CSV table of C-alpha atoms and ligand atoms in Angstrom, one decimal:
chain,number,residue,atom,x,y,z
K,1,MET,CA,-20.3,-10.2,-119.9
K,2,ARG,CA,-18.7,-9.1,-123.1
K,3,ILE,CA,-15.6,-7.0,-123.8
K,4,ASP,CA,-15.4,-5.3,-127.2
K,5,SER,CA,-12.3,-4.5,-129.3
K,6,LYS,CA,-11.9,-1.2,-127.4
K,7,GLY,CA,-12.0,-2.9,-124.1
K,8,LEU,CA,-15.5,-1.6,-123.3
K,9,ILE,CA,-17.5,-3.9,-121.1
K,10,TYR,CA,-21.1,-4.9,-121.6
K,11,LEU,CA,-23.4,-6.8,-119.2
K,12,GLU,CA,-25.6,-8.7,-121.6
K,13,ASP,CA,-25.9,-6.0,-124.2
K,14,VAL,CA,-25.9,-3.0,-121.8
K,15,PRO,CA,-22.7,-1.0,-121.6
K,16,VAL,CA,-21.5,-0.5,-118.1
K,17,GLU,CA,-21.3,3.2,-118.8
K,18,THR,CA,-25.1,3.2,-119.3
K,19,ILE,CA,-25.4,1.5,-115.9
K,20,ALA,CA,-23.2,4.1,-114.2
K,21,ARG,CA,-24.9,7.0,-115.9
K,22,GLU,CA,-28.5,5.8,-115.3
K,23,TYR,CA,-28.1,4.3,-111.8
K,24,GLY,CA,-24.9,5.7,-110.3
K,25,THR,CA,-22.3,3.5,-108.6
K,26,PRO,CA,-21.7,1.2,-106.8
K,27,THR,CA,-24.5,-0.9,-108.4
K,28,TYR,CA,-25.1,-4.6,-108.5
K,29,VAL,CA,-26.1,-5.9,-112.0
K,30,TYR,CA,-27.5,-9.3,-112.8
K,31,GLU,CA,-27.6,-11.0,-116.2
K,32,GLU,CA,-31.0,-12.7,-116.5
K,33,ASN,CA,-30.1,-15.0,-119.3
K,34,ARG,CA,-27.1,-16.2,-117.5
K,35,ILE,CA,-29.1,-17.1,-114.4
K,36,ARG,CA,-31.5,-19.1,-116.7
K,37,ALA,CA,-28.7,-20.8,-118.5
K,38,ASN,CA,-27.0,-21.8,-115.3
K,39,PHE,CA,-30.3,-23.2,-113.9
K,40,ARG,CA,-31.1,-25.1,-117.1
K,41,ARG,CA,-27.6,-26.6,-117.5
K,42,ALA,CA,-27.7,-28.0,-114.0
K,43,LEU,CA,-31.3,-29.2,-114.2
K,44,SER,CA,-30.8,-31.0,-117.4
K,45,ALA,CA,-27.6,-32.6,-116.2
K,46,PHE,CA,-29.3,-34.0,-113.0
K,47,ARG,CA,-32.6,-35.0,-114.8
K,48,LYS,CA,-30.6,-36.8,-117.5
K,49,TYR,CA,-29.3,-39.3,-114.9
K,50,TYR,CA,-32.2,-39.2,-112.3
K,51,PRO,CA,-35.5,-37.9,-113.8
K,52,ASP,CA,-37.3,-37.3,-110.5
K,53,PHE,CA,-35.0,-34.4,-109.6
K,54,ARG,CA,-35.9,-30.9,-108.3
K,55,PHE,CA,-33.9,-27.8,-107.4
K,56,PHE,CA,-34.8,-25.5,-104.5
K,57,TYR,CA,-33.1,-22.1,-104.6
K,58,ALA,CA,-31.4,-21.1,-101.3
K,59,ILE,CA,-32.7,-17.5,-101.3
K,60,LYS,CA,-30.2,-16.4,-98.7
K,61,ALA,CA,-27.6,-15.9,-101.4
K,62,ASN,CA,-29.6,-13.3,-103.3
K,63,ASN,CA,-33.0,-12.4,-102.0
K,64,ASN,CA,-34.0,-9.8,-104.6
K,65,LEU,CA,-37.5,-10.9,-105.6
K,66,ALA,CA,-36.8,-10.2,-109.3
K,67,VAL,CA,-33.9,-12.6,-109.2
K,68,ALA,CA,-35.9,-15.2,-107.2
K,69,ASN,CA,-38.8,-14.9,-109.6
K,70,ILE,CA,-36.5,-15.9,-112.5
K,71,LEU,CA,-35.7,-19.1,-110.7
K,72,ARG,CA,-39.3,-19.7,-109.7
K,73,GLN,CA,-40.2,-19.4,-113.4
K,74,GLU,CA,-37.6,-22.0,-114.2
K,75,GLY,CA,-39.3,-24.3,-111.7
K,76,ALA,CA,-37.3,-23.9,-108.5
K,77,GLY,CA,-38.7,-24.2,-105.0
K,78,ILE,CA,-37.2,-22.1,-102.2
K,79,ASP,CA,-34.9,-23.1,-99.4
K,80,ALA,CA,-35.6,-20.7,-96.5
K,81,ALA,CA,-33.1,-20.1,-93.6
K,82,SER,CA,-35.5,-18.1,-91.5
K,83,ILE,CA,-39.2,-17.1,-91.1
K,84,ASN,CA,-38.6,-14.0,-93.1
K,85,GLU,CA,-37.3,-16.1,-96.0
K,86,ILE,CA,-40.5,-18.2,-95.8
K,87,LEU,CA,-42.4,-14.9,-96.1
K,88,LEU,CA,-40.2,-13.9,-99.1
K,89,ALA,CA,-41.1,-17.2,-100.7
K,90,LYS,CA,-44.8,-16.4,-100.1
K,91,LYS,CA,-44.3,-13.1,-102.0
K,92,LEU,CA,-43.1,-15.3,-104.9
K,93,GLY,CA,-46.4,-17.3,-104.5
K,94,LEU,CA,-44.6,-20.3,-103.1
K,95,GLY,CA,-45.5,-22.2,-99.9
K,96,GLY,CA,-46.3,-25.8,-98.8
K,97,GLU,CA,-44.1,-28.4,-100.3
K,98,ASP,CA,-42.4,-25.8,-102.6
K,99,VAL,CA,-40.6,-24.4,-99.6
K,100,MET,CA,-38.2,-26.0,-97.2
K,101,PHE,CA,-37.4,-24.4,-93.8
K,102,SER,CA,-33.8,-25.1,-92.9
K,103,GLY,CA,-33.3,-22.8,-89.9
K,104,ASN,CA,-30.8,-23.5,-87.1
K,105,PHE,CA,-30.9,-22.9,-83.4
K,106,LEU,CA,-34.5,-21.9,-83.7
K,107,SER,CA,-36.4,-19.9,-81.1
K,108,ASP,CA,-39.9,-21.0,-80.0
K,109,ASP,CA,-41.3,-18.2,-82.1
K,110,ASP,CA,-39.5,-19.5,-85.2
K,111,ILE,CA,-40.9,-23.0,-84.4
K,112,LYS,CA,-44.5,-21.7,-84.0
K,113,GLN,CA,-44.4,-19.6,-87.2
K,114,GLY,CA,-42.6,-22.4,-89.1
K,115,LEU,CA,-45.4,-24.8,-88.2
K,116,GLU,CA,-48.1,-22.3,-89.1
K,117,SER,CA,-46.5,-21.7,-92.5
K,118,GLY,CA,-47.1,-25.3,-93.5
K,119,VAL,CA,-43.8,-25.6,-95.3
K,120,ILE,CA,-41.5,-28.7,-95.1
K,121,PHE,CA,-39.8,-28.5,-91.7
K,122,ASN,CA,-36.1,-29.5,-91.8
K,123,LEU,CA,-34.7,-29.8,-88.3
K,124,ASP,CA,-31.1,-29.1,-87.5
K,125,ASP,CA,-31.0,-31.1,-84.2
K,126,ILE,CA,-32.8,-33.8,-82.4
K,127,SER,CA,-33.5,-31.5,-79.4
K,128,ILE,CA,-35.7,-29.3,-81.6
K,129,LEU,CA,-38.2,-32.1,-82.2
K,130,PRO,CA,-39.9,-32.2,-78.7
K,131,ARG,CA,-40.1,-28.4,-78.9
K,132,VAL,CA,-41.8,-28.6,-82.3
K,133,LEU,CA,-44.2,-31.2,-81.0
K,134,LYS,CA,-45.2,-28.9,-78.1
K,135,TYR,CA,-46.8,-26.7,-80.7
K,136,GLY,CA,-48.0,-29.1,-83.4
K,137,LYS,CA,-47.1,-31.8,-85.8
K,138,PRO,CA,-45.4,-31.0,-89.0
K,139,LYS,CA,-47.0,-32.7,-92.0
K,140,PHE,CA,-43.7,-33.2,-93.7
K,141,LEU,CA,-40.5,-33.5,-91.7
K,142,SER,CA,-36.8,-34.0,-92.5
K,143,PHE,CA,-33.6,-33.8,-90.5
K,144,ARG,CA,-30.4,-32.2,-91.6
K,145,LEU,CA,-27.6,-34.7,-91.1
K,146,ASN,CA,-24.1,-33.5,-90.3
K,147,PRO,CA,-22.4,-36.4,-92.1
K,148,GLY,CA,-19.1,-35.9,-90.3
K,149,TYR,CA,-17.4,-34.3,-93.3
K,150,GLY,CA,-17.5,-31.0,-95.1
K,151,GLN,CA,-15.5,-28.9,-97.5
K,152,CYS,CA,-15.3,-25.4,-98.8
K,153,GLU,CA,-13.5,-23.1,-101.1
K,154,VAL,CA,-12.7,-20.3,-98.6
K,155,GLY,CA,-10.8,-22.0,-95.8
K,156,ASP,CA,-13.0,-23.3,-93.0
K,157,PHE,CA,-15.2,-20.2,-93.2
K,158,VAL,CA,-18.1,-21.9,-95.1
K,159,CYS,CA,-17.5,-25.5,-94.1
K,160,ASN,CA,-20.9,-26.6,-92.8
K,161,GLY,CA,-20.2,-30.3,-92.1
K,162,GLY,CA,-17.8,-32.2,-89.9
K,163,PRO,CA,-17.0,-31.8,-86.2
K,164,ASN,CA,-16.3,-28.1,-86.3
K,165,ALA,CA,-19.6,-27.1,-87.9
K,166,LYS,CA,-22.6,-25.9,-85.8
K,167,PHE,CA,-25.0,-27.5,-88.3
K,168,GLY,CA,-26.8,-30.8,-88.5
K,169,VAL,CA,-27.7,-33.9,-86.5
K,170,HIS,CA,-24.8,-36.1,-85.3
K,171,PRO,CA,-24.9,-39.4,-87.2
K,172,ASP,CA,-25.2,-41.2,-83.8
K,173,GLN,CA,-28.5,-39.4,-83.2
K,174,ILE,CA,-30.1,-39.6,-86.6
K,175,MET,CA,-31.9,-43.0,-85.9
K,176,ASP,CA,-33.3,-41.8,-82.7
K,177,ALA,CA,-34.4,-38.5,-84.3
K,178,TYR,CA,-36.5,-40.3,-86.9
K,179,ARG,CA,-37.7,-42.9,-84.4
K,180,LEU,CA,-39.1,-40.1,-82.1
K,181,ALA,CA,-40.7,-38.4,-85.1
K,182,LYS,CA,-42.3,-41.6,-86.3
K,183,GLU,CA,-43.6,-42.4,-82.8
K,184,ALA,CA,-45.1,-39.0,-82.6
K,185,GLY,CA,-47.3,-39.8,-85.5
K,186,ILE,CA,-45.5,-37.9,-88.3
K,187,THR,CA,-46.0,-39.8,-91.5
K,188,ARG,CA,-44.2,-37.9,-94.3
K,189,PHE,CA,-40.4,-37.8,-94.3
K,190,GLY,CA,-37.4,-36.5,-96.2
K,191,ALA,CA,-33.7,-36.2,-95.4
K,192,HIS,CA,-31.2,-33.4,-95.9
K,193,MET,CA,-27.6,-32.3,-95.5
K,194,MET,CA,-25.5,-29.2,-96.4
K,195,PRO,CA,-21.9,-30.0,-95.6
K,196,GLY,CA,-20.1,-27.5,-97.8
K,197,SER,CA,-20.1,-24.7,-100.3
K,198,CYS,CA,-18.4,-23.8,-103.6
K,199,ILE,CA,-17.0,-27.2,-104.5
K,200,ARG,CA,-15.8,-27.8,-108.0
K,201,ASP,CA,-14.9,-31.5,-107.7
K,202,PRO,CA,-17.6,-34.0,-108.8
K,203,GLU,CA,-16.1,-36.7,-106.6
K,204,TYR,CA,-17.0,-34.6,-103.5
K,205,PHE,CA,-20.7,-34.8,-104.4
K,206,ARG,CA,-20.5,-38.6,-104.9
K,207,PHE,CA,-18.7,-39.0,-101.6
K,208,ILE,CA,-21.1,-36.9,-99.5
K,209,THR,CA,-24.1,-38.5,-101.2
K,210,GLY,CA,-22.8,-41.9,-100.1
K,211,LEU,CA,-22.3,-40.7,-96.5
K,212,LEU,CA,-25.9,-39.4,-96.4
K,213,MET,CA,-27.4,-42.5,-98.0
K,214,ASP,CA,-25.6,-44.9,-95.6
K,215,ASN,CA,-27.1,-43.1,-92.7
K,216,ILE,CA,-30.5,-42.7,-94.2
K,217,GLY,CA,-30.6,-46.1,-95.7
K,218,LYS,CA,-30.2,-47.7,-92.2
K,219,VAL,CA,-32.9,-45.5,-90.8
K,220,GLY,CA,-35.3,-46.5,-93.7
K,221,ARG,CA,-34.5,-50.1,-93.2
K,222,GLU,CA,-34.8,-50.3,-89.5
K,223,LEU,CA,-37.8,-48.0,-89.0
K,224,GLY,CA,-39.6,-48.8,-92.2
K,225,ILE,CA,-39.6,-45.1,-93.1
K,226,ASN,CA,-40.4,-44.4,-96.7
K,227,PHE,CA,-38.4,-41.3,-97.6
K,228,GLU,CA,-40.1,-39.1,-100.1
K,229,PHE,CA,-37.1,-36.9,-100.8
K,230,ILE,CA,-33.4,-36.8,-100.2
K,231,ASP,CA,-31.9,-33.3,-100.4
K,232,LEU,CA,-28.2,-33.0,-100.9
K,233,GLY,CA,-28.0,-29.3,-100.0
K,234,GLY,CA,-26.2,-26.8,-102.2
K,235,GLY,CA,-22.5,-26.5,-102.7
K,236,LEU,CA,-22.2,-26.6,-106.5
K,237,GLY,CA,-19.1,-24.4,-107.1
K,238,ILE,CA,-18.0,-21.7,-109.5
K,239,PRO,CA,-14.5,-20.6,-110.4
K,240,TYR,CA,-13.6,-17.3,-108.8
K,241,LYS,CA,-10.0,-17.2,-110.2
K,242,HIS,CA,-9.7,-17.5,-113.9
K,243,GLU,CA,-7.2,-20.3,-113.6
K,244,ASP,CA,-9.6,-22.4,-111.5
K,245,LYS,CA,-11.3,-25.3,-113.2
K,246,VAL,CA,-15.0,-25.2,-113.8
K,247,LEU,CA,-17.2,-27.8,-112.1
K,248,ASP,CA,-18.1,-30.6,-114.6
K,249,ILE,CA,-21.8,-30.5,-113.8
K,250,ASP,CA,-22.6,-33.5,-116.0
K,251,GLU,CA,-20.0,-35.6,-114.2
K,252,ALA,CA,-21.2,-34.4,-110.8
K,253,ALA,CA,-24.8,-35.4,-111.7
K,254,LYS,CA,-23.6,-38.7,-113.1
K,255,GLN,CA,-21.6,-39.5,-110.0
K,256,VAL,CA,-24.4,-38.4,-107.6
K,257,SER,CA,-27.1,-40.4,-109.3
K,258,ASP,CA,-24.9,-43.5,-109.7
K,259,ILE,CA,-24.2,-43.7,-105.9
K,260,PHE,CA,-27.7,-42.6,-105.1
K,261,THR,CA,-29.4,-45.4,-107.1
K,262,ARG,CA,-26.9,-48.0,-105.8
K,263,LYS,CA,-27.7,-47.0,-102.2
K,264,ILE,CA,-31.4,-47.0,-102.9
K,265,ALA,CA,-31.1,-50.6,-104.1
K,266,GLU,CA,-28.7,-51.6,-101.3
K,267,TYR,CA,-31.0,-50.4,-98.5
K,268,GLY,CA,-34.2,-51.3,-100.3
K,269,LEU,CA,-35.6,-47.8,-100.3
K,270,ASN,CA,-38.6,-46.7,-102.5
K,271,SER,CA,-37.0,-44.4,-105.1
K,272,PRO,CA,-37.3,-41.0,-103.4
K,273,ARG,CA,-37.2,-37.7,-105.2
K,274,LEU,CA,-33.6,-36.3,-105.4
K,275,MET,CA,-33.3,-32.7,-104.5
K,276,MET,CA,-30.5,-30.1,-104.2
K,277,GLU,CA,-30.7,-26.5,-103.1
K,278,PRO,CA,-27.9,-24.6,-104.7
K,279,ALA,CA,-27.6,-20.8,-104.9
K,280,ARG,CA,-24.1,-19.8,-105.9
K,281,TYR,CA,-24.2,-21.9,-109.0
K,282,PHE,CA,-27.3,-20.2,-110.3
K,283,VAL,CA,-26.6,-16.6,-109.5
K,284,GLY,CA,-22.9,-16.2,-108.5
K,285,ASP,CA,-21.4,-15.7,-111.9
K,286,ALA,CA,-24.4,-13.8,-113.2
K,287,GLY,CA,-23.8,-10.9,-110.9
K,288,TYR,CA,-21.3,-8.0,-111.0
K,289,ILE,CA,-20.7,-4.8,-109.2
K,290,VAL,CA,-20.1,-1.7,-111.2
K,291,GLY,CA,-18.0,0.8,-109.2
K,292,THR,CA,-16.0,4.1,-109.9
K,293,VAL,CA,-12.4,5.0,-109.2
K,294,HIS,CA,-12.7,8.1,-107.0
K,295,SER,CA,-9.2,8.6,-105.6
K,296,ILE,CA,-5.7,7.4,-106.2
K,297,LYS,CA,-2.9,7.6,-103.7
K,298,ASN,CA,0.8,7.2,-104.2
K,299,SER,CA,2.3,6.5,-100.8
K,300,TYR,CA,3.9,3.4,-99.4
K,301,SER,CA,2.4,1.8,-102.4
K,302,LYS,CA,-0.1,2.9,-105.1
K,303,ILE,CA,-3.7,2.4,-104.0
K,304,ILE,CA,-6.7,2.8,-106.2
K,305,GLY,CA,-9.7,4.0,-104.1
K,306,THR,CA,-13.2,2.9,-105.4
K,307,ASP,CA,-16.7,3.1,-104.1
K,308,VAL,CA,-16.8,-0.8,-103.9
K,309,SER,CA,-16.2,-1.0,-100.1
K,310,MET,CA,-16.3,-3.9,-97.7
K,311,ASN,CA,-19.9,-3.0,-96.8
K,312,THR,CA,-20.8,-3.3,-100.5
K,313,LEU,CA,-19.1,-6.7,-101.0
K,314,ALA,CA,-18.2,-8.3,-97.7
K,315,ARG,CA,-16.6,-11.6,-98.9
K,316,PRO,CA,-13.0,-10.4,-99.4
K,317,ALA,CA,-12.8,-8.8,-96.0
K,318,MET,CA,-14.7,-11.6,-94.3
K,319,TYR,CA,-13.1,-14.6,-95.9
K,320,GLY,CA,-10.1,-13.3,-97.9
K,321,ALA,CA,-12.2,-14.3,-100.9
K,322,TYR,CA,-10.9,-13.5,-104.4
K,323,HIS,CA,-13.1,-11.5,-107.0
K,324,HIS,CA,-11.7,-10.7,-110.4
K,325,ILE,CA,-11.8,-7.0,-111.3
K,326,TYR,CA,-12.1,-5.5,-114.8
K,327,VAL,CA,-11.5,-1.9,-115.7
K,328,ASN,CA,-13.8,-0.5,-118.4
K,329,GLY,CA,-12.1,0.6,-121.6
K,330,ARG,CA,-8.6,-0.4,-120.3
K,331,GLU,CA,-8.7,-4.2,-120.5
K,332,LYS,CA,-6.4,-4.2,-123.5
K,333,GLU,CA,-3.8,-1.9,-121.9
K,334,GLU,CA,-0.5,-2.6,-120.2
K,335,ARG,CA,-0.7,-3.7,-116.5
K,336,ALA,CA,1.1,-2.9,-113.3
K,337,ALA,CA,0.9,-4.1,-109.7
K,338,VAL,CA,-1.4,-1.9,-107.6
K,339,GLY,CA,-3.6,-2.1,-104.6
K,340,LEU,CA,-7.3,-1.4,-104.5
K,341,CYS,CA,-9.6,-0.4,-101.7
K,342,GLY,CA,-13.0,0.9,-100.7
K,343,GLN,CA,-14.0,4.0,-98.7
K,344,VAL,CA,-14.6,2.5,-95.3
K,345,CYS,CA,-12.5,3.3,-92.3
K,346,GLU,CA,-11.2,-0.2,-91.7
K,347,ASN,CA,-8.0,-1.6,-93.1
K,348,THR,CA,-9.8,-4.8,-94.1
K,349,ASP,CA,-11.4,-2.5,-96.7
K,350,PHE,CA,-8.0,-2.5,-98.4
K,351,TRP,CA,-9.4,-5.6,-100.1
K,352,VAL,CA,-6.9,-6.0,-102.9
K,353,ARG,CA,-3.4,-5.7,-101.6
K,354,GLU,CA,-1.7,-6.2,-104.9
K,355,ARG,CA,-3.1,-7.1,-108.3
K,356,MET,CA,-2.0,-6.5,-111.9
K,357,LEU,CA,-4.5,-3.9,-113.1
K,358,PRO,CA,-4.3,-1.6,-116.1
K,359,LYS,CA,-1.3,0.7,-115.4
K,360,ASP,CA,-3.1,3.9,-116.4
K,361,ILE,CA,-6.2,3.3,-114.3
K,362,SER,CA,-7.5,6.8,-113.6
K,363,LEU,CA,-10.1,8.9,-111.7
K,364,GLY,CA,-13.5,8.3,-113.1
K,365,ASP,CA,-12.8,4.9,-114.5
K,366,LEU,CA,-15.4,2.2,-114.0
K,367,ILE,CA,-14.5,-1.1,-112.4
K,368,VAL,CA,-16.5,-4.3,-112.8
K,369,VAL,CA,-16.2,-6.8,-110.0
K,370,GLU,CA,-17.0,-10.3,-111.1
K,371,ASN,CA,-18.9,-13.2,-109.5
K,372,ALA,CA,-20.8,-11.0,-107.1
K,373,GLY,CA,-24.3,-12.4,-107.7
K,374,ALA,CA,-24.3,-14.7,-104.7
K,375,TYR,CA,-23.6,-13.6,-101.1
K,376,GLY,CA,-22.9,-10.1,-102.5
K,377,TYR,CA,-25.8,-7.6,-101.9
K,378,ALA,CA,-27.3,-10.2,-99.5
K,379,MET,CA,-24.4,-9.7,-97.1
K,380,SER,CA,-24.0,-5.9,-97.7
K,381,TYR,CA,-24.5,-3.6,-94.7
K,382,GLN,CA,-24.5,0.0,-93.6
K,383,TYR,CA,-21.3,1.2,-92.0
K,384,ASN,CA,-19.6,4.5,-91.9
K,385,GLY,CA,-22.8,5.9,-93.4
K,386,ARG,CA,-22.0,4.1,-96.6
K,387,LEU,CA,-25.3,2.7,-97.7
K,388,ARG,CA,-26.4,-0.3,-99.6
K,389,PRO,CA,-26.2,0.1,-103.4
K,390,ALA,CA,-28.7,-0.2,-106.2
K,391,GLU,CA,-29.5,-3.5,-108.0
K,392,VAL,CA,-30.2,-3.7,-111.7
K,393,LEU,CA,-31.4,-6.6,-113.9
K,394,VAL,CA,-30.2,-6.7,-117.5
K,395,ASN,CA,-31.8,-8.8,-120.3
K,396,GLY,CA,-30.4,-8.2,-123.8
K,397,ASP,CA,-30.2,-4.5,-124.2
K,398,LYS,CA,-32.9,-3.8,-121.6
K,399,HIS,CA,-32.1,-2.8,-118.0
K,400,TYR,CA,-34.4,-2.6,-115.0
K,401,LEU,CA,-33.9,-1.1,-111.6
K,402,ILE,CA,-34.8,-3.9,-109.1
K,403,ARG,CA,-33.7,-2.3,-105.9
K,404,THR,CA,-33.3,1.4,-105.2
K,405,ARG,CA,-30.0,2.7,-103.7
K,406,GLU,CA,-30.4,3.5,-100.0
K,407,ASN,CA,-30.4,7.1,-98.8
K,408,ILE,CA,-30.2,8.9,-95.5
K,409,GLU,CA,-33.8,8.1,-94.6
K,410,ASP,CA,-32.9,4.4,-94.7
K,411,LEU,CA,-30.0,5.1,-92.3
K,412,VAL,CA,-32.4,6.5,-89.7
K,413,ARG,CA,-35.5,4.6,-90.6
K,414,ASN,CA,-35.8,2.6,-87.4
K,415,VAL,CA,-34.1,5.1,-85.0
K,416,SER,CA,-36.0,7.0,-82.4
K,417,VAL,CA,-34.5,9.6,-80.1
K,418,PRO,CA,-36.1,10.2,-76.7
K,419,ASP,CA,-37.4,13.8,-76.5
K,420,TYR,CA,-35.1,14.8,-73.7
K,421,LEU,CA,-32.1,14.1,-75.9
K,422,THR,CA,-33.2,16.5,-78.6
K,423,LYS,CA,-33.2,19.5,-76.2
D,1,LLP,N1,-28.8,-24.9,-98.3
D,1,LLP,C1,-28.4,-24.5,-97.1
D,1,LLP,C2,-29.1,-25.1,-96.0
D,1,LLP,C3,-27.4,-23.5,-96.9
D,1,LLP,O1,-27.1,-23.2,-95.7
D,1,LLP,C4,-26.8,-23.0,-98.1
D,1,LLP,C5,-25.7,-22.0,-97.9
D,1,LLP,C6,-27.2,-23.4,-99.4
D,1,LLP,C7,-28.2,-24.4,-99.4
D,1,LLP,C8,-26.6,-22.8,-100.6
D,1,LLP,O2,-25.3,-23.1,-100.8
D,1,LLP,P1,-24.5,-22.8,-102.1
D,1,LLP,O3,-25.1,-23.6,-103.2
D,1,LLP,O4,-24.6,-21.4,-102.4
D,1,LLP,O5,-23.1,-23.3,-101.8
D,1,LLP,N2,-21.5,-16.6,-97.4
D,1,LLP,C9,-20.7,-17.7,-98.0
D,1,LLP,C10,-21.5,-18.9,-98.3
D,1,LLP,C11,-22.4,-19.4,-97.2
D,1,LLP,C12,-23.2,-20.6,-97.5
D,1,LLP,C13,-24.3,-20.7,-96.5
D,1,LLP,N3,-25.2,-21.7,-96.8
D,1,LLP,C14,-19.9,-17.2,-99.2
D,1,LLP,O6,-20.0,-16.0,-99.5
D,1,LLP,O7,-19.1,-17.9,-99.8
């Protein structure tokens, strides 16, 4: 993003006015070069300290195939949370060992299709293993450990590790889990965890890597398992508030590889590949929503009404998450405290209660919501007949529509009305 001397906003080199004119609002916009830069910065940091390193991209955060293809071109594999995400990976031309299936609380159908797909099977609980073995033997298996600790930026909402999380194998069960798998004749193993999201403290990554390695090290030593990869999950954080500190990615990589190599030596493991599967770090700060001010109310307080509603961006209403807002052409102007909301009939849609925004914000002004590239469109939904927005990719001064705005046909697409009700 760039703001010129008149306060006009550009995403890469495309004015937001062009986005609004060509595609309407609300529209998600992604900066291709920023995605690539984020990926390359992180990859070179980790490879600098541990050359046998690979990223998988957790496609749940932004499943637009244009965005995912950028990361595939950069060399990422795919972390899939469901069968449909394995099928999305297939549409990218990825399968086999380039895809990791980390579903949880799987149905028998999930298990059967997961096995048929031939991707790396990452099990979230020991109880899944016998169910998998009923249908076949995965070539490559890992377990997701819940290391007993997790952390997250938005309260407990996204804390995926520790006693309150639904995810992962309990440390007391991890030895038995791998033993059963080995006894069943499975020969290729990895290990995995995903205890938290949006962490900007390098020490956290060192700490959780130590926890995982202590558990996995004992398994390797006792069962003679040769782990081919260790996957530390995602969690690399971005600052949502401008005063928040940026994650020192070099320091995180250094801390992780330091503890990782020590633990490999301590437990006598053959150097496994080190993997992570971030999403937010790659796409979060490369995405924006362009919206329009449609209505302004002066009542108990002044409220600016925009077309960026809770169904467009769910995070503020769901987690109380903060997203910075810019107003096109007014960034240099005087500010005043106002509220801002969307158009949905829920009061959680009053998603900015009070914020210093340009005082003269007016009807027709364009707003730009920052850090919307991860868990933005992917978590949008249809409510109140407010439909999902368009998605646009920008690269330099070029812009491409990468998902069409929904229309009324999308709202009724899967609906059928029994004949007698039409009479
Ligand atoms: N791997 C697994 C198994 C995951 O479950 C996730 C995210 C990731 C990787 C990627 O995590 P990241 O690098 O983005 O932290 N909706 C929430 C975030 C939910 C995270 C779910 N799992 C939000 O908007 O903050």
